[in-house]
Short mmCIF file of C-alpha atoms and ligand atoms in Angstrom, two decimals:
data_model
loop_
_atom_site.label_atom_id
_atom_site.label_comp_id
_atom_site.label_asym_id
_atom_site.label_seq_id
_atom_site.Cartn_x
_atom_site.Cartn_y
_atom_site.Cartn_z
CA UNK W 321 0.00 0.00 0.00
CA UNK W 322 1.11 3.60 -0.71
CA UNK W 323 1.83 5.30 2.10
CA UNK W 324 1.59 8.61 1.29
CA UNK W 325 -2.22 8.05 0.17
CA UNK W 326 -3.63 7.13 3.69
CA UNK W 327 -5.05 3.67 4.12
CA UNK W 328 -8.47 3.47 3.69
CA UNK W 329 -8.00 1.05 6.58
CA UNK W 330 -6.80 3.28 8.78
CA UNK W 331 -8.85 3.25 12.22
CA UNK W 332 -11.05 0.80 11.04
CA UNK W 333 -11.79 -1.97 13.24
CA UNK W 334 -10.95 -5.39 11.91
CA UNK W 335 -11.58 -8.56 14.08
CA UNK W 336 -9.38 -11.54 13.12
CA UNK W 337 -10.10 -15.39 14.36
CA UNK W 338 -7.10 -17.55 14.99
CA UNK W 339 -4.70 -14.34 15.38
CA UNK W 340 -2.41 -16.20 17.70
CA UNK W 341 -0.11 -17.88 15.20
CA UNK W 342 -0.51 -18.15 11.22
CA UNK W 343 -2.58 -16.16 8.75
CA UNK W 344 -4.41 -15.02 11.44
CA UNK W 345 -0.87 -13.34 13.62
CA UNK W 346 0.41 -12.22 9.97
CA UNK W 347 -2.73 -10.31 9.20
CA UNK W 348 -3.07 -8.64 12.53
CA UNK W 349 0.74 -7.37 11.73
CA UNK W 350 -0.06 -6.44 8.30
CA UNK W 351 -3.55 -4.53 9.05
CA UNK W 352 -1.57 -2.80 11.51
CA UNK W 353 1.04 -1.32 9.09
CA UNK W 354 -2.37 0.33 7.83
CA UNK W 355 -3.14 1.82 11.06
CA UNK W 356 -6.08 -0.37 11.78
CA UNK W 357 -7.89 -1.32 15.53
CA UNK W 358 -7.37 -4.56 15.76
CA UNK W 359 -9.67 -7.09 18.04
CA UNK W 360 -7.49 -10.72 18.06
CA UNK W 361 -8.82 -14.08 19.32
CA UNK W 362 -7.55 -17.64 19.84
CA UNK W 363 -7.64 -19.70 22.88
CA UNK W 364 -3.68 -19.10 23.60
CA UNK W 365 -3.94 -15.45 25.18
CA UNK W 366 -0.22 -15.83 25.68
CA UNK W 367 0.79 -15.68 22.21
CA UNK W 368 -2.18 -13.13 21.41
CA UNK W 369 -0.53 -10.52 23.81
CA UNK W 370 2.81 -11.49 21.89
CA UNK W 371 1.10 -10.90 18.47
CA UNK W 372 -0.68 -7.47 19.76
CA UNK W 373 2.36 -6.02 20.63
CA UNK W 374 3.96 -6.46 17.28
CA UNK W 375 1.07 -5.02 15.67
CA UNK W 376 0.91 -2.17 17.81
CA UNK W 377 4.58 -1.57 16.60
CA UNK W 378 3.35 -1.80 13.37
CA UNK W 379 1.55 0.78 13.67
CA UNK W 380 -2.10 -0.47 14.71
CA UNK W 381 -4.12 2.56 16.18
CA UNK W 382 -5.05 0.15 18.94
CA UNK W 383 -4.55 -3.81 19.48
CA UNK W 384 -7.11 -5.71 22.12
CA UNK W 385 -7.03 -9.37 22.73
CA UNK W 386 -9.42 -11.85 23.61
CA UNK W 387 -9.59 -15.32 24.44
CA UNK W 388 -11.73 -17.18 21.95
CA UNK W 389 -12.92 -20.69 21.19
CA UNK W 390 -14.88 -20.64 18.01
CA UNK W 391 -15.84 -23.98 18.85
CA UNK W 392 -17.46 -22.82 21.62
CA UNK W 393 -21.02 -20.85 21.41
CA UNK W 394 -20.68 -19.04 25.08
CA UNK W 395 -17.14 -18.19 24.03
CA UNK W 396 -18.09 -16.98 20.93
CA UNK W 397 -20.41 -14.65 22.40
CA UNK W 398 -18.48 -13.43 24.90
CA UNK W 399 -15.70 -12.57 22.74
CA UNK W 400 -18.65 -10.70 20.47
CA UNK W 401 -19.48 -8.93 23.57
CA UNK W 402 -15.97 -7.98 24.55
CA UNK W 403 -15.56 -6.51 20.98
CA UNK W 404 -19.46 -4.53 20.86
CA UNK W 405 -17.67 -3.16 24.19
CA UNK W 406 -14.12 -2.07 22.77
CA UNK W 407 -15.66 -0.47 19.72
CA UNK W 408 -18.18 1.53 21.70
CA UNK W 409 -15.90 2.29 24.52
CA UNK W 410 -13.82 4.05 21.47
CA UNK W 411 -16.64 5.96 19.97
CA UNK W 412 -17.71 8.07 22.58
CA UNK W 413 -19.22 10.47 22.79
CA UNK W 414 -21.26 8.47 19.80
CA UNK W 415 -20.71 5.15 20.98
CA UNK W 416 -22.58 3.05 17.74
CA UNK W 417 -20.94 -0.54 18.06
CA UNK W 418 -22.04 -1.38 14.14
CA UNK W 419 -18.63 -0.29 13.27
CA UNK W 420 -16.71 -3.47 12.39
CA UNK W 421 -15.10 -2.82 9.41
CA UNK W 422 -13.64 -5.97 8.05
CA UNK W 423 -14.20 -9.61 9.71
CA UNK W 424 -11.72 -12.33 9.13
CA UNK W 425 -12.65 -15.84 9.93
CA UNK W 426 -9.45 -17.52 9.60
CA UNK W 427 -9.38 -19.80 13.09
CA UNK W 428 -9.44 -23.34 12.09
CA UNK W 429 -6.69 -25.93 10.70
CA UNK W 430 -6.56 -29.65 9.31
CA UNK W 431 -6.31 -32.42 12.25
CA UNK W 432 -4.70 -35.92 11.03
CA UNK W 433 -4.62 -37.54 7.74
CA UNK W 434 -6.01 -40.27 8.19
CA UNK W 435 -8.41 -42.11 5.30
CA UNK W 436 -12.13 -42.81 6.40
CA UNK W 437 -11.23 -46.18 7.34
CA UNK W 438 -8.90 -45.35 9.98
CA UNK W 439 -10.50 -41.72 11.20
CA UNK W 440 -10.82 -40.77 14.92
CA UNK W 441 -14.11 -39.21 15.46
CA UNK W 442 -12.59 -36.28 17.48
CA UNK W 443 -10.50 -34.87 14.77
CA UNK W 444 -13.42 -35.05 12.66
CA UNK W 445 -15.24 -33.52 15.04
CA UNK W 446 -12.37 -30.74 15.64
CA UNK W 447 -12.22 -29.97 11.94
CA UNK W 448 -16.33 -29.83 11.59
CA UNK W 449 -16.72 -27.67 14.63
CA UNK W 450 -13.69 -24.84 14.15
CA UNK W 451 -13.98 -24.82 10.60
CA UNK W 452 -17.52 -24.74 9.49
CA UNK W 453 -19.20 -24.24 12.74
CA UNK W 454 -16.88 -21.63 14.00
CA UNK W 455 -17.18 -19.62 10.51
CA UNK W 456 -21.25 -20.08 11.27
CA UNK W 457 -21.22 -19.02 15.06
CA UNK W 458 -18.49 -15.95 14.50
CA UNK W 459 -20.86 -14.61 12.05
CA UNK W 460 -24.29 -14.78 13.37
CA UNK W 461 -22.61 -13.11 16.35
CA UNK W 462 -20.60 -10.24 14.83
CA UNK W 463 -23.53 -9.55 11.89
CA UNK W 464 -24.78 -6.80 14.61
CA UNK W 465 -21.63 -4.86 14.43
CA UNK W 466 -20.81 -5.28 10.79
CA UNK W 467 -22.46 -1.66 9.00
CA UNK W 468 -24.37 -1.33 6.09
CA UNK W 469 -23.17 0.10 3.02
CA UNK W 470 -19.97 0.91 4.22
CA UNK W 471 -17.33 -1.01 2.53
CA UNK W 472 -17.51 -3.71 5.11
CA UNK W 473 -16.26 -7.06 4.49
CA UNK W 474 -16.66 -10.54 6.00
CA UNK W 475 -13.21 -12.60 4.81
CA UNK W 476 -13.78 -16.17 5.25
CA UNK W 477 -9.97 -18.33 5.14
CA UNK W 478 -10.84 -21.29 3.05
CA UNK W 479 -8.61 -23.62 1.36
CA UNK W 480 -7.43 -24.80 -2.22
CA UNK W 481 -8.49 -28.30 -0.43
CA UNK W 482 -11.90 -26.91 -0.15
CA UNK W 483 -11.86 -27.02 -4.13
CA UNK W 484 -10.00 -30.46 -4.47
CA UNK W 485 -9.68 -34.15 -2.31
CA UNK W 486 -7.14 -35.95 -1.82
CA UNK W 487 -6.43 -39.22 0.41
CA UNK W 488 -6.74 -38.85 4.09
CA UNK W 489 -8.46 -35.30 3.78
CA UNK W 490 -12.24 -36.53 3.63
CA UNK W 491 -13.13 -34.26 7.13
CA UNK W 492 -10.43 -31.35 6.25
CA UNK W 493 -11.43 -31.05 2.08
CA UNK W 494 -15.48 -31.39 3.36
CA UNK W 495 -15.18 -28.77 6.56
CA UNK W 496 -13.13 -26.14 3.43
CA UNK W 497 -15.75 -27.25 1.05
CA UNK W 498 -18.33 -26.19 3.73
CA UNK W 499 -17.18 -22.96 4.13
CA UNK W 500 -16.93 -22.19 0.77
CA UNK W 501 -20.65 -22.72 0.28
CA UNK W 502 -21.27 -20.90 3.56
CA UNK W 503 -19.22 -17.95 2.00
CA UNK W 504 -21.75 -18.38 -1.29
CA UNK W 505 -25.06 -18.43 1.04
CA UNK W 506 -23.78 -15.00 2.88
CA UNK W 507 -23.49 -13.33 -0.57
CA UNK W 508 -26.82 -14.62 -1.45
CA UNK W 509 -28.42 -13.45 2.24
CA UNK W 510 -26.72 -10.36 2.52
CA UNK W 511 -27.97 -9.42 -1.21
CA UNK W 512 -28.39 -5.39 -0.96
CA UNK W 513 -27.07 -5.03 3.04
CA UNK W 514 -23.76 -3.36 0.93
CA UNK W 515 -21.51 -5.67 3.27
CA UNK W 516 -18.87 -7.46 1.11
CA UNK W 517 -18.32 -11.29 1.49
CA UNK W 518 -15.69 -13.09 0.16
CA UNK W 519 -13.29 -16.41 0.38
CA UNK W 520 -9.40 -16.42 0.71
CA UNK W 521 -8.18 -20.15 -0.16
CA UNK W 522 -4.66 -21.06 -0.11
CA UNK W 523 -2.62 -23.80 -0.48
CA UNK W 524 0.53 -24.98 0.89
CA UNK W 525 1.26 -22.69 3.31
CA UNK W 526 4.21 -22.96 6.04
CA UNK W 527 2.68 -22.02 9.23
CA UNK W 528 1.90 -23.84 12.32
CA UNK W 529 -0.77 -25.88 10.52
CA UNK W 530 1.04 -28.58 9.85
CA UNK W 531 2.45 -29.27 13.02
CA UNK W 532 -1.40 -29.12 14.48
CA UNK W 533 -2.61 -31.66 11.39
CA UNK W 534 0.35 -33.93 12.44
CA UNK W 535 -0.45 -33.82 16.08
CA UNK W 536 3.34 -31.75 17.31
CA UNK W 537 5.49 -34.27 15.11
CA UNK W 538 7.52 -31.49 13.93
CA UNK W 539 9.81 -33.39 11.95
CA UNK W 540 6.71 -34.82 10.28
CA UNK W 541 5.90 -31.45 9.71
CA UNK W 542 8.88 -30.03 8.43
CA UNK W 543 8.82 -32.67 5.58
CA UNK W 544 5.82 -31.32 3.64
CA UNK W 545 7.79 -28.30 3.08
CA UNK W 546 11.01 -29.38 2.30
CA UNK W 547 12.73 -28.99 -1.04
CA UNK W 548 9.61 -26.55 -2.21
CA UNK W 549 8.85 -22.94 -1.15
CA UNK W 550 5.50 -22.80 0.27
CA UNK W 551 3.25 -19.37 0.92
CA UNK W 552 4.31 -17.52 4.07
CA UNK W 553 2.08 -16.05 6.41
CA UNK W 554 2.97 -12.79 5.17
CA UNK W 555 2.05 -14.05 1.95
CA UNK W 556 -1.58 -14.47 2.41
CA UNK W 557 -1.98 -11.48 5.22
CA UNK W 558 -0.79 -9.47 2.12
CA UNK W 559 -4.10 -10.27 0.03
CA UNK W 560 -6.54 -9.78 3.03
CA UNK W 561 -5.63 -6.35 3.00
CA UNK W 562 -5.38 -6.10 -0.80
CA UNK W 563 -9.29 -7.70 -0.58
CA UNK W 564 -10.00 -5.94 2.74
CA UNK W 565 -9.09 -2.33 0.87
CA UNK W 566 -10.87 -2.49 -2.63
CA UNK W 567 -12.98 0.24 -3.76
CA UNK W 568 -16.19 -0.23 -1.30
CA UNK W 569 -18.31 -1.72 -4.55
CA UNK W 570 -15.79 -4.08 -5.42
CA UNK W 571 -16.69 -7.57 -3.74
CA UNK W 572 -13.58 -10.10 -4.33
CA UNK W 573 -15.69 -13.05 -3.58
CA UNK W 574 -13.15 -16.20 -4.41
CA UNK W 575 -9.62 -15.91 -4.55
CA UNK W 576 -7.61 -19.28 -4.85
CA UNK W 577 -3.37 -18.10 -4.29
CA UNK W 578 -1.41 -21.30 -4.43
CA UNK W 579 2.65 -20.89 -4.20
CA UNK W 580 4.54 -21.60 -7.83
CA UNK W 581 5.39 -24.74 -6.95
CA UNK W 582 2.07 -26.12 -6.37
CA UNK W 583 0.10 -27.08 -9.18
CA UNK W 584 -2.33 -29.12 -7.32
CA UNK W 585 -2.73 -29.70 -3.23
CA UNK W 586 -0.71 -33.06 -4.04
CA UNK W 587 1.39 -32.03 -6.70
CA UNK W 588 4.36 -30.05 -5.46
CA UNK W 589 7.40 -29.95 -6.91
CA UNK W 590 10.75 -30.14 -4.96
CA UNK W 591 13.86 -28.45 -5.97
CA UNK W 592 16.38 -31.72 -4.60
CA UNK W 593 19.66 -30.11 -3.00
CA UNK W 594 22.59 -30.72 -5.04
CA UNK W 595 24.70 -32.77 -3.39
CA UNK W 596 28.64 -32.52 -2.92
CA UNK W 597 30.83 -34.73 -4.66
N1 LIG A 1064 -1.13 -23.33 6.25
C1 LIG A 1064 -1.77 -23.84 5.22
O1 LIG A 1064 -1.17 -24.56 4.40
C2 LIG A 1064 -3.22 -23.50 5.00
C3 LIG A 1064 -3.71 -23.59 3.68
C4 LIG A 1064 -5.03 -23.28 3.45
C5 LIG A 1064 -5.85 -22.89 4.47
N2 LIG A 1064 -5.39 -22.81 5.75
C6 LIG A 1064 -6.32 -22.34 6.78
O2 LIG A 1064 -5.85 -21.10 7.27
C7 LIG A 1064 -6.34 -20.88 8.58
C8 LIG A 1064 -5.18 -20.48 9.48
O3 LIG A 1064 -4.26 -21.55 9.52
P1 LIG A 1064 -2.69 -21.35 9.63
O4 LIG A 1064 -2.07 -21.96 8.45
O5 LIG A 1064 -2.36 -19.95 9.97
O6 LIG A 1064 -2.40 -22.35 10.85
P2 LIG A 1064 -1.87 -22.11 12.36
O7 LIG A 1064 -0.55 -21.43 12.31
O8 LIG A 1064 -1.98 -23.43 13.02
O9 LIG A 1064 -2.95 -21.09 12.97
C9 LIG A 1064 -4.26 -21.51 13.28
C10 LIG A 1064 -4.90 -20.46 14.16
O10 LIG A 1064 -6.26 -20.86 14.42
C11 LIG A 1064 -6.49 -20.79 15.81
N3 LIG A 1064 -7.51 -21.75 16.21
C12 LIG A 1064 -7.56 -23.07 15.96
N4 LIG A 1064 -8.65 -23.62 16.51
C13 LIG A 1064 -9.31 -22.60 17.14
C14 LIG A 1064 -10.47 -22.52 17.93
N5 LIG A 1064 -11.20 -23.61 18.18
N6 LIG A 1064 -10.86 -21.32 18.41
C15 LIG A 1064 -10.12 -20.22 18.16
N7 LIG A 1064 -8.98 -20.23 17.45
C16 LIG A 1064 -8.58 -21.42 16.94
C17 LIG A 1064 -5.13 -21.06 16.45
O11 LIG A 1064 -5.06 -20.45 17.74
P3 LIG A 1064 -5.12 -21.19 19.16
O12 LIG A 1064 -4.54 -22.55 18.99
O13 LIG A 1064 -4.33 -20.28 20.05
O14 LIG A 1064 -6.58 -21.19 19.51
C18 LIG A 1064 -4.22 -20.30 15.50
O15 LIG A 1064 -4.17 -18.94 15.85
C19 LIG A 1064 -7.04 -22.17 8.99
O16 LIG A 1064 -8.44 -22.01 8.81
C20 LIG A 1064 -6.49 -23.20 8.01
O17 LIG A 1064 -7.36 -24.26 7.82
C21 LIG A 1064 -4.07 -23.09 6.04
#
């Protein structure tokens, strides 16, 4: 973004899911550098308070955190409440809390790869409930806050597995899958509310995602990225606020970003290391 034009993101509130690590840490930093007011939630508060900091330095006009299990309805709507409360408390003396300018449902992730045959019902369950259900509950609960015909956006984090399958991905490619047709229904519902609704789906990414799918095996994890060079975080934080600042009637609804390297989620090509002689 150019600088010397300012952001149109600048004091906007944004409210990012899953900003403890990831996509989600990487976008609070990056909506910072546009002077945003940032409201971050994951369950690890810890690493929240980490992540505010840096965005503050970034230049966020203010960073709040929030602990948050979107699996969770109570904690969903306590974290909603928390946020109706920051935005107010920072609009007096006209303290209207519809003033969430851009939400970003990115909390989720891929647990196991195992095939149907061998799945554990609570990774299913996991991927079902933070993915789809999560995307559901955030929404109905920040709706409320999000205004009308002001160049809002909701910014759902799918997945290029949401367009694709592949062995041992049944629950993860149907919970991306979900949310891309959850994405679809919101454009259809929110037909003339002027709030934009789109999807961001990547695909192989190195974040902490695949140390969650493979349960902490970090050499595991380490593998799938080996010899390639995946997306960064910064990457993908990049295009939310590329979608997040579009002209207000501009509506990126599905963008799929894959690295070079990636021509499908199972085709990746590895550049082996030349060995010495
Ligand atoms: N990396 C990839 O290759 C890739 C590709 C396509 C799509 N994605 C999607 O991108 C999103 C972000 O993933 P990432 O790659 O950034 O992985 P990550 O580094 O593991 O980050 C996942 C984030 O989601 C949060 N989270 C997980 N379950 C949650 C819950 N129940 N309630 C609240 N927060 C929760 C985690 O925070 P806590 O653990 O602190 O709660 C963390 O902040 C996910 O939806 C993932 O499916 C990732």
């Amino acid at each position: 973004m150019n600088h010397q034009i300012q952001s149109p993101l600048k004091n906007k509130w944004v409210l990012i899911t899953g900003a403890s690590c990831g996509f989600g840490a990487a976008a609070a930093r990056a909506f910072g550098a546009e002077g945003a007011k940032l409201l971050l939630g994951a369950r690890r508060v810890d690493r929240l308070q980490k992540v505010a900091i840096e965005a503050r330095k970034a230049g966020a006009a203010e960073a709040h955190v929030h602990e948050l299990d979107v699996t969770k309805t109570p904690s969903v709507e306590a974290f909603i409440a928390w946020a109706k409360s920051k935005i107010q408390a920072s609009g007096r003396p006209m303290p209207n809390p519809a003033r969430l300018h851009v939400l970003i449902n990115n909390a989720g992730g891929a647990h196991g790869l195992d095939t149907v045959a061998e799945g554990k019902d609570a990774d299913w369950e996991e991927m079902i409930q933070s993915n789809v259900l999560g995307v559901l509950r955030m929404t109905r609960a920040a709706l409320p806050l999000i205004p009308r015909d002001a160049g809002a956006s909701i910014i759902n984090i799918g997945s290029a597995a949401g367009h694709t399958v592949y062995e041992g991905g049944a629950a993860y490619c149907a919970a991306k899958a979900g949310e891309l047709q959850i994405t679809r229904t919101l454009r259809h519902e929110l037909f003339g509310a002027g709030i934009r609704v789109g999807t961001v789906d990547p695909g192989l990414a190195e974040t902490e995602f695949s140390l969650v799918r493979f349960k902490g095996d970090a050499a595991r994890a380490k593998k799938l990225y080996e010899g390639t060079h995946p997306l960064t975080a910064a990457d993908v934080a990049e295009i939310l606020v590329w979608v997040a600042s579009r002209p207000p009637h501009v509506n990126i609804d599905e963008l799929i970003v894959k690295p070079v390297d990636q021509a499908e989620v199972g085709k990746v090509y590895r550049r082996t290391k030349t060995q010495p002689d």
